[in-house]
Amino acid sequence: MKLGLRIEVATLRGTREAAPRIAAALKEARAGGTFLFSLGPDHTGRSLGTLPRVPRLKCYGLAALLSGTLLPAADIGRRGAEAMRSVQAEGHEAGILAFDRVRWLKRIAAAGEAWTADALRRARDRYEQIFGASALTHGAPGWRMNRYAFRHAQRLGYRHGSDTRGTGPFIPVVRGEIVACPQLPTTLPTLDELLAQGNTPEEAVRRLLEASRDPPPTGHVYALRAEVEGTVFAPAFTALLAGWRALGYNVVSLRDYATGLDLARLPRRVVALEPAAGTGGAAATEGKEFLAI
């Protein structure tokens, strides 16, 4: 029984400090994960409203909260490249979150094809500069996508994407167009979402483990933020890993989670947009079956 980990790494601090901590915790638990890196400028300070409702100063640090405003935007790809490669060298999958995470979050809903394609190409090119190979997976920040992003993800040759929320792997259909890049959606609530509902970390862990029981045949995908589970809430993440292991899960990267899936038999699902809790945006979500009778 597999549980895939989708790990968003949004900031320079998250790349250089939190991501290696998460990698170490995964090694201790004999687990794997997919680290989705932000590869260009760190403009976190320009969009604090998109951050989860956690103790932001403790999780993100003052430099990140001011990056792009009172402080120059740090170039994550240049200053964090060594840390990114070290995480991959530990055996984890490295993928793309975005080139400029904040610009993506602010503009993707209304962006046209030219802007979307350029943003994806810039992320691809920077990834290749850092890792010396093409990226095989993409996971949009906050699951925010548009129809052009799905289309170009297919053209860029990604093996799979984790740009949606849903119940299990599916072939996305966007405005009647089948996108030949399977989606591995996030199937569980996130720790920060449960904390925002007033749960203590211990209560959030208990609720997540309860939600993990009786999984669908394809298992689960859990999304975490390096700046949350890799800092203040690291003990909660350690407890989650132990709890999943006790439930019989093999915690793996999205690459390993997708191994063995019969792509020809995956359901075709229309991608819908649903309100994203706490951010005012809309998340791409698995919708109804395409051409269902």
Tab-separated table of C-alpha atoms in Angstrom:
chain	number	residue	atom	x	y	z
A	1	MET	CA	0.000	0.000	0.000
A	2	LYS	CA	1.617	3.234	-1.176
A	3	LEU	CA	1.452	6.799	0.068
A	4	GLY	CA	3.131	9.340	-2.195
A	5	LEU	CA	4.639	12.510	-0.748
A	6	ARG	CA	4.319	15.816	-2.636
A	7	ILE	CA	6.672	18.317	-0.978
A	8	GLU	CA	6.388	22.006	-1.924
A	9	VAL	CA	9.610	23.963	-1.339
A	10	ALA	CA	8.737	27.634	-1.737
A	11	THR	CA	11.605	29.746	-0.384
A	12	LEU	CA	15.385	29.952	-0.230
A	13	ARG	CA	15.316	29.118	3.476
A	14	GLY	CA	13.045	26.180	2.769
A	15	THR	CA	15.436	24.952	0.089
A	16	ARG	CA	18.641	25.245	2.091
A	17	GLU	CA	17.393	24.352	5.568
A	18	ALA	CA	13.949	22.729	5.669
A	19	ALA	CA	14.206	20.445	2.623
A	20	PRO	CA	17.406	18.756	3.882
A	21	ARG	CA	15.732	18.266	7.278
A	22	ILE	CA	12.774	16.566	5.631
A	23	ALA	CA	15.133	14.416	3.562
A	24	ALA	CA	16.894	13.365	6.764
A	25	ALA	CA	13.573	12.494	8.425
A	26	LEU	CA	12.589	10.434	5.396
A	27	LYS	CA	15.914	8.604	5.465
A	28	GLU	CA	15.425	7.791	9.141
A	29	ALA	CA	11.950	6.431	8.347
A	30	ARG	CA	13.160	4.577	5.226
A	31	ALA	CA	10.742	6.617	3.155
A	32	GLY	CA	10.868	8.683	-0.018
A	33	GLY	CA	9.302	11.806	-1.442
A	34	THR	CA	9.060	14.178	-4.389
A	35	PHE	CA	10.501	17.632	-3.727
A	36	LEU	CA	8.930	20.313	-5.916
A	37	PHE	CA	11.300	23.283	-6.033
A	38	SER	CA	10.704	26.951	-6.710
A	39	LEU	CA	13.583	27.739	-9.050
A	40	GLY	CA	13.711	31.508	-9.603
A	41	PRO	CA	13.254	34.655	-7.496
A	42	ASP	CA	11.851	34.429	-3.986
A	43	HIS	CA	9.036	37.004	-3.938
A	44	THR	CA	7.379	35.638	-0.808
A	45	GLY	CA	7.129	39.083	0.753
A	46	ARG	CA	4.865	40.268	-2.063
A	47	SER	CA	2.154	37.739	-1.369
A	48	LEU	CA	1.920	36.884	2.310
A	49	GLY	CA	-1.777	36.090	1.912
A	50	THR	CA	-0.934	32.961	-0.065
A	51	LEU	CA	1.004	31.452	2.851
A	52	PRO	CA	-0.649	28.921	5.156
A	53	ARG	CA	-2.104	30.055	8.464
A	54	VAL	CA	0.795	28.948	10.648
A	55	PRO	CA	3.308	30.910	12.794
A	56	ARG	CA	4.852	32.470	9.692
A	57	LEU	CA	7.870	34.087	11.289
A	58	LYS	CA	8.922	30.793	12.885
A	59	CYS	CA	8.169	28.713	9.786
A	60	TYR	CA	9.353	31.009	7.004
A	61	GLY	CA	11.815	33.339	8.704
A	62	LEU	CA	12.077	37.119	8.507
A	63	ALA	CA	14.218	37.137	5.350
A	64	ALA	CA	11.614	35.201	3.356
A	65	LEU	CA	8.748	37.335	4.646
A	66	LEU	CA	10.569	40.452	3.435
A	67	SER	CA	12.011	38.932	0.258
A	68	GLY	CA	10.972	40.932	-2.793
A	69	THR	CA	9.823	43.927	-0.728
A	70	LEU	CA	12.189	45.413	1.868
A	71	LEU	CA	14.832	42.883	0.852
A	72	PRO	CA	15.923	42.009	-2.699
A	73	ALA	CA	14.319	38.842	-4.040
A	74	ALA	CA	16.772	36.001	-3.502
A	75	ASP	CA	17.474	33.815	-6.541
A	76	ILE	CA	16.566	30.407	-5.158
A	77	GLY	CA	17.885	28.410	-8.100
A	78	ARG	CA	21.335	29.969	-7.917
A	79	ARG	CA	21.759	30.145	-4.167
A	80	GLY	CA	19.996	26.877	-3.387
A	81	ALA	CA	21.192	24.648	-6.241
A	82	GLU	CA	23.623	22.659	-4.105
A	83	ALA	CA	20.928	21.888	-1.540
A	84	MET	CA	18.524	20.810	-4.306
A	85	ARG	CA	21.075	18.441	-5.779
A	86	SER	CA	21.910	17.013	-2.351
A	87	VAL	CA	18.240	16.123	-1.772
A	88	GLN	CA	18.105	14.369	-5.143
A	89	ALA	CA	21.377	12.576	-4.352
A	90	GLU	CA	19.637	11.043	-1.328
A	91	GLY	CA	17.400	9.180	-3.784
A	92	HIS	CA	14.381	11.483	-3.766
A	93	GLU	CA	12.636	12.727	-6.869
A	94	ALA	CA	13.173	16.392	-7.742
A	95	GLY	CA	10.469	18.192	-9.695
A	96	ILE	CA	9.245	21.657	-10.578
A	97	LEU	CA	6.992	23.837	-8.459
A	98	ALA	CA	7.432	27.040	-10.479
A	99	PHE	CA	10.054	29.497	-11.662
A	100	ASP	CA	8.501	32.369	-9.696
A	101	ARG	CA	5.982	30.886	-7.272
A	102	VAL	CA	4.351	34.183	-6.310
A	103	ARG	CA	3.922	35.419	-9.888
A	104	TRP	CA	2.382	32.062	-10.784
A	105	LEU	CA	-0.097	32.238	-7.920
A	106	LYS	CA	-1.062	35.815	-8.747
A	107	ARG	CA	-1.365	35.510	-12.511
A	108	ILE	CA	-2.134	31.939	-13.563
A	109	ALA	CA	-5.926	32.180	-13.214
A	110	ALA	CA	-6.187	34.933	-15.822
A	111	ALA	CA	-2.998	34.274	-17.798
A	112	GLY	CA	-3.032	33.618	-21.514
A	113	GLU	CA	-1.159	30.920	-23.371
A	114	ALA	CA	1.964	32.982	-24.101
A	115	TRP	CA	2.536	33.961	-20.452
A	116	THR	CA	1.829	30.423	-19.227
A	117	ALA	CA	4.120	28.776	-21.765
A	118	ASP	CA	6.928	31.220	-20.960
A	119	ALA	CA	6.610	30.592	-17.207
A	120	LEU	CA	6.776	26.831	-17.737
A	121	ARG	CA	9.727	27.080	-20.124
A	122	ARG	CA	11.696	29.260	-17.726
A	123	ALA	CA	11.171	26.727	-14.954
A	124	ARG	CA	12.179	23.867	-17.256
A	125	ASP	CA	15.344	25.648	-18.407
A	126	ARG	CA	16.446	26.516	-14.868
A	127	TYR	CA	15.782	22.937	-13.725
A	128	GLU	CA	18.006	21.628	-16.512
A	129	GLN	CA	20.757	24.076	-15.535
A	130	ILE	CA	20.656	22.844	-11.945
A	131	PHE	CA	20.221	19.105	-12.447
A	132	GLY	CA	21.665	18.552	-15.914
A	133	ALA	CA	18.587	16.631	-17.021
A	134	SER	CA	14.976	17.251	-17.929
A	135	ALA	CA	12.298	17.400	-15.243
A	136	LEU	CA	9.806	14.561	-15.322
A	137	THR	CA	7.238	15.891	-12.866
A	138	HIS	CA	5.466	19.161	-12.091
A	139	GLY	CA	3.262	20.225	-9.196
A	140	ALA	CA	1.723	23.672	-9.400
A	141	PRO	CA	1.842	25.929	-6.320
A	142	GLY	CA	-1.396	25.590	-4.392
A	143	TRP	CA	-2.740	23.317	-7.151
A	144	ARG	CA	-3.397	26.433	-9.262
A	145	MET	CA	-3.476	25.785	-12.990
A	146	ASN	CA	-5.141	26.955	-16.177
A	147	ARG	CA	-5.987	25.105	-19.377
A	148	TYR	CA	-2.768	26.212	-21.084
A	149	ALA	CA	-0.651	24.925	-18.202
A	150	PHE	CA	-2.147	21.446	-18.543
A	151	ARG	CA	-1.610	21.486	-22.288
A	152	HIS	CA	2.021	22.627	-22.086
A	153	ALA	CA	2.820	20.193	-19.286
A	154	GLN	CA	2.018	17.481	-21.798
A	155	ARG	CA	4.161	19.125	-24.472
A	156	LEU	CA	7.116	19.438	-22.107
A	157	GLY	CA	7.116	15.678	-21.668
A	158	TYR	CA	6.343	15.344	-17.983
A	159	ARG	CA	5.800	11.738	-16.971
A	160	HIS	CA	3.121	12.811	-14.503
A	161	GLY	CA	1.811	15.889	-12.734
A	162	SER	CA	0.530	16.570	-9.241
A	163	ASP	CA	-1.329	19.786	-9.981
A	164	THR	CA	-4.739	18.792	-8.638
A	165	ARG	CA	-6.677	17.540	-5.644
A	166	GLY	CA	-8.876	14.490	-5.919
A	167	THR	CA	-9.409	10.860	-5.011
A	168	GLY	CA	-6.836	9.012	-7.112
A	169	PRO	CA	-4.803	9.021	-10.341
A	170	PHE	CA	-6.663	10.109	-13.468
A	171	ILE	CA	-6.230	11.408	-16.998
A	172	PRO	CA	-7.234	15.084	-16.976
A	173	VAL	CA	-9.711	16.515	-19.435
A	174	VAL	CA	-9.664	20.307	-19.778
A	175	ARG	CA	-12.394	21.986	-21.834
A	176	GLY	CA	-13.033	18.769	-23.686
A	177	GLU	CA	-9.339	18.162	-24.450
A	178	ILE	CA	-7.697	15.003	-23.128
A	179	VAL	CA	-4.265	15.783	-21.650
A	180	ALA	CA	-1.878	12.846	-22.010
A	181	CYS	CA	-0.093	13.517	-18.732
A	182	PRO	CA	-1.599	11.599	-15.795
A	183	GLN	CA	-2.502	13.501	-12.660
A	184	LEU	CA	-1.503	12.158	-9.239
A	185	PRO	CA	-3.785	14.348	-7.137
A	186	THR	CA	-3.452	15.185	-3.470
A	187	THR	CA	-6.006	12.964	-1.738
A	188	LEU	CA	-5.610	13.952	1.923
A	189	PRO	CA	-6.071	17.239	3.794
A	190	THR	CA	-2.873	19.079	4.646
A	191	LEU	CA	-1.436	19.663	8.078
A	192	ASP	CA	-1.694	23.445	7.793
A	193	GLU	CA	-5.353	23.194	6.740
A	194	LEU	CA	-6.164	21.171	9.847
A	195	LEU	CA	-4.198	23.558	12.054
A	196	ALA	CA	-6.142	26.488	10.572
A	197	GLN	CA	-9.347	24.766	11.703
A	198	GLY	CA	-8.198	25.055	15.309
A	199	ASN	CA	-6.671	21.608	15.759
A	200	THR	CA	-3.539	21.161	17.812
A	201	PRO	CA	-0.639	19.470	16.002
A	202	GLU	CA	-1.446	16.248	17.848
A	203	GLU	CA	-5.112	16.435	16.864
A	204	ALA	CA	-4.151	17.182	13.251
A	205	VAL	CA	-1.904	14.118	13.134
A	206	ARG	CA	-4.674	11.963	14.581
A	207	ARG	CA	-7.174	13.230	12.011
A	208	LEU	CA	-4.747	12.670	9.138
A	209	LEU	CA	-4.014	9.122	10.219
A	210	GLU	CA	-7.737	8.445	10.593
A	211	ALA	CA	-8.311	9.798	7.067
A	212	SER	CA	-5.557	7.479	5.839
A	213	ARG	CA	-7.362	4.329	6.941
A	214	ASP	CA	-9.219	2.247	4.347
A	215	PRO	CA	-7.460	3.860	1.367
A	216	PRO	CA	-8.555	3.601	-2.258
A	217	PRO	CA	-6.840	0.865	-4.322
A	218	THR	CA	-4.186	3.312	-5.532
A	219	GLY	CA	-3.300	4.532	-2.037
A	220	HIS	CA	-2.984	8.174	-1.028
A	221	VAL	CA	-0.988	11.292	-1.904
A	222	TYR	CA	-0.143	13.722	0.876
A	223	ALA	CA	1.046	17.288	0.230
A	224	LEU	CA	3.326	19.053	2.666
A	225	ARG	CA	5.219	22.315	2.757
A	226	ALA	CA	8.906	22.188	3.560
A	227	GLU	CA	8.606	25.456	5.476
A	228	VAL	CA	5.927	23.947	7.750
A	229	GLU	CA	6.707	20.257	8.266
A	230	GLY	CA	10.449	20.931	7.991
A	231	THR	CA	10.557	23.554	10.745
A	232	VAL	CA	8.232	24.139	13.715
A	233	PHE	CA	6.002	21.183	12.915
A	234	ALA	CA	8.768	18.658	12.263
A	235	PRO	CA	7.646	16.527	15.270
A	236	ALA	CA	4.171	16.256	13.743
A	237	PHE	CA	5.679	15.069	10.466
A	238	THR	CA	7.785	12.481	12.283
A	239	ALA	CA	4.631	11.245	14.024
A	240	LEU	CA	2.827	11.045	10.684
A	241	LEU	CA	5.593	8.942	9.160
A	242	ALA	CA	5.500	6.552	12.123
A	243	GLY	CA	1.713	6.386	12.015
A	244	TRP	CA	1.597	5.637	8.293
A	245	ARG	CA	4.171	2.908	8.718
A	246	ALA	CA	2.055	1.384	11.494
A	247	LEU	CA	-0.922	1.416	9.120
A	248	GLY	CA	1.093	-0.563	6.591
A	249	TYR	CA	1.982	2.214	4.164
A	250	ASN	CA	5.127	2.403	2.085
A	251	VAL	CA	5.827	6.159	1.908
A	252	VAL	CA	7.369	6.918	-1.475
A	253	SER	CA	8.052	9.547	-4.119
A	254	LEU	CA	5.411	10.288	-6.731
A	255	ARG	CA	7.661	8.537	-9.239
A	256	ASP	CA	7.482	5.327	-7.220
A	257	TYR	CA	3.819	5.875	-6.397
A	258	ALA	CA	3.053	5.923	-10.141
A	259	THR	CA	5.051	2.752	-10.824
A	260	GLY	CA	2.700	-0.036	-11.775
A	261	LEU	CA	-0.253	2.172	-12.686
A	262	ASP	CA	-2.002	1.045	-15.846
A	263	LEU	CA	-2.270	4.359	-17.638
A	264	ALA	CA	-4.601	2.932	-20.259
A	265	ARG	CA	-7.125	2.108	-17.545
A	266	LEU	CA	-7.011	5.333	-15.579
A	267	PRO	CA	-10.333	7.179	-15.511
A	268	ARG	CA	-10.716	10.343	-17.562
A	269	ARG	CA	-11.891	13.156	-15.335
A	270	VAL	CA	-12.889	16.718	-16.075
A	271	VAL	CA	-10.732	19.230	-14.189
A	272	ALA	CA	-12.814	21.641	-12.124
A	273	LEU	CA	-11.839	24.700	-10.096
A	274	GLU	CA	-12.775	24.749	-6.424
A	275	PRO	CA	-12.144	27.478	-3.807
A	276	ALA	CA	-8.820	27.003	-2.044
A	277	ALA	CA	-9.129	27.336	1.734
A	278	GLY	CA	-7.583	30.460	3.180
A	279	THR	CA	-6.004	31.868	0.000
A	280	GLY	CA	-8.878	33.339	-2.005
A	281	GLY	CA	-7.804	31.375	-5.063
A	282	ALA	CA	-9.166	28.325	-6.849
A	283	ALA	CA	-7.496	24.905	-6.842
A	284	ALA	CA	-7.616	22.510	-9.779
A	285	THR	CA	-9.719	19.558	-8.653
A	286	GLU	CA	-10.703	16.172	-10.030
A	287	GLY	CA	-14.230	16.489	-11.361
A	288	LYS	CA	-16.798	14.182	-12.928
A	289	GLU	CA	-15.992	11.418	-15.348
A	290	PHE	CA	-15.578	12.654	-18.924
A	291	LEU	CA	-18.557	11.805	-21.135
A	292	ALA	CA	-20.173	9.899	-18.296
A	293	ILE	CA	-23.643	8.648	-19.159
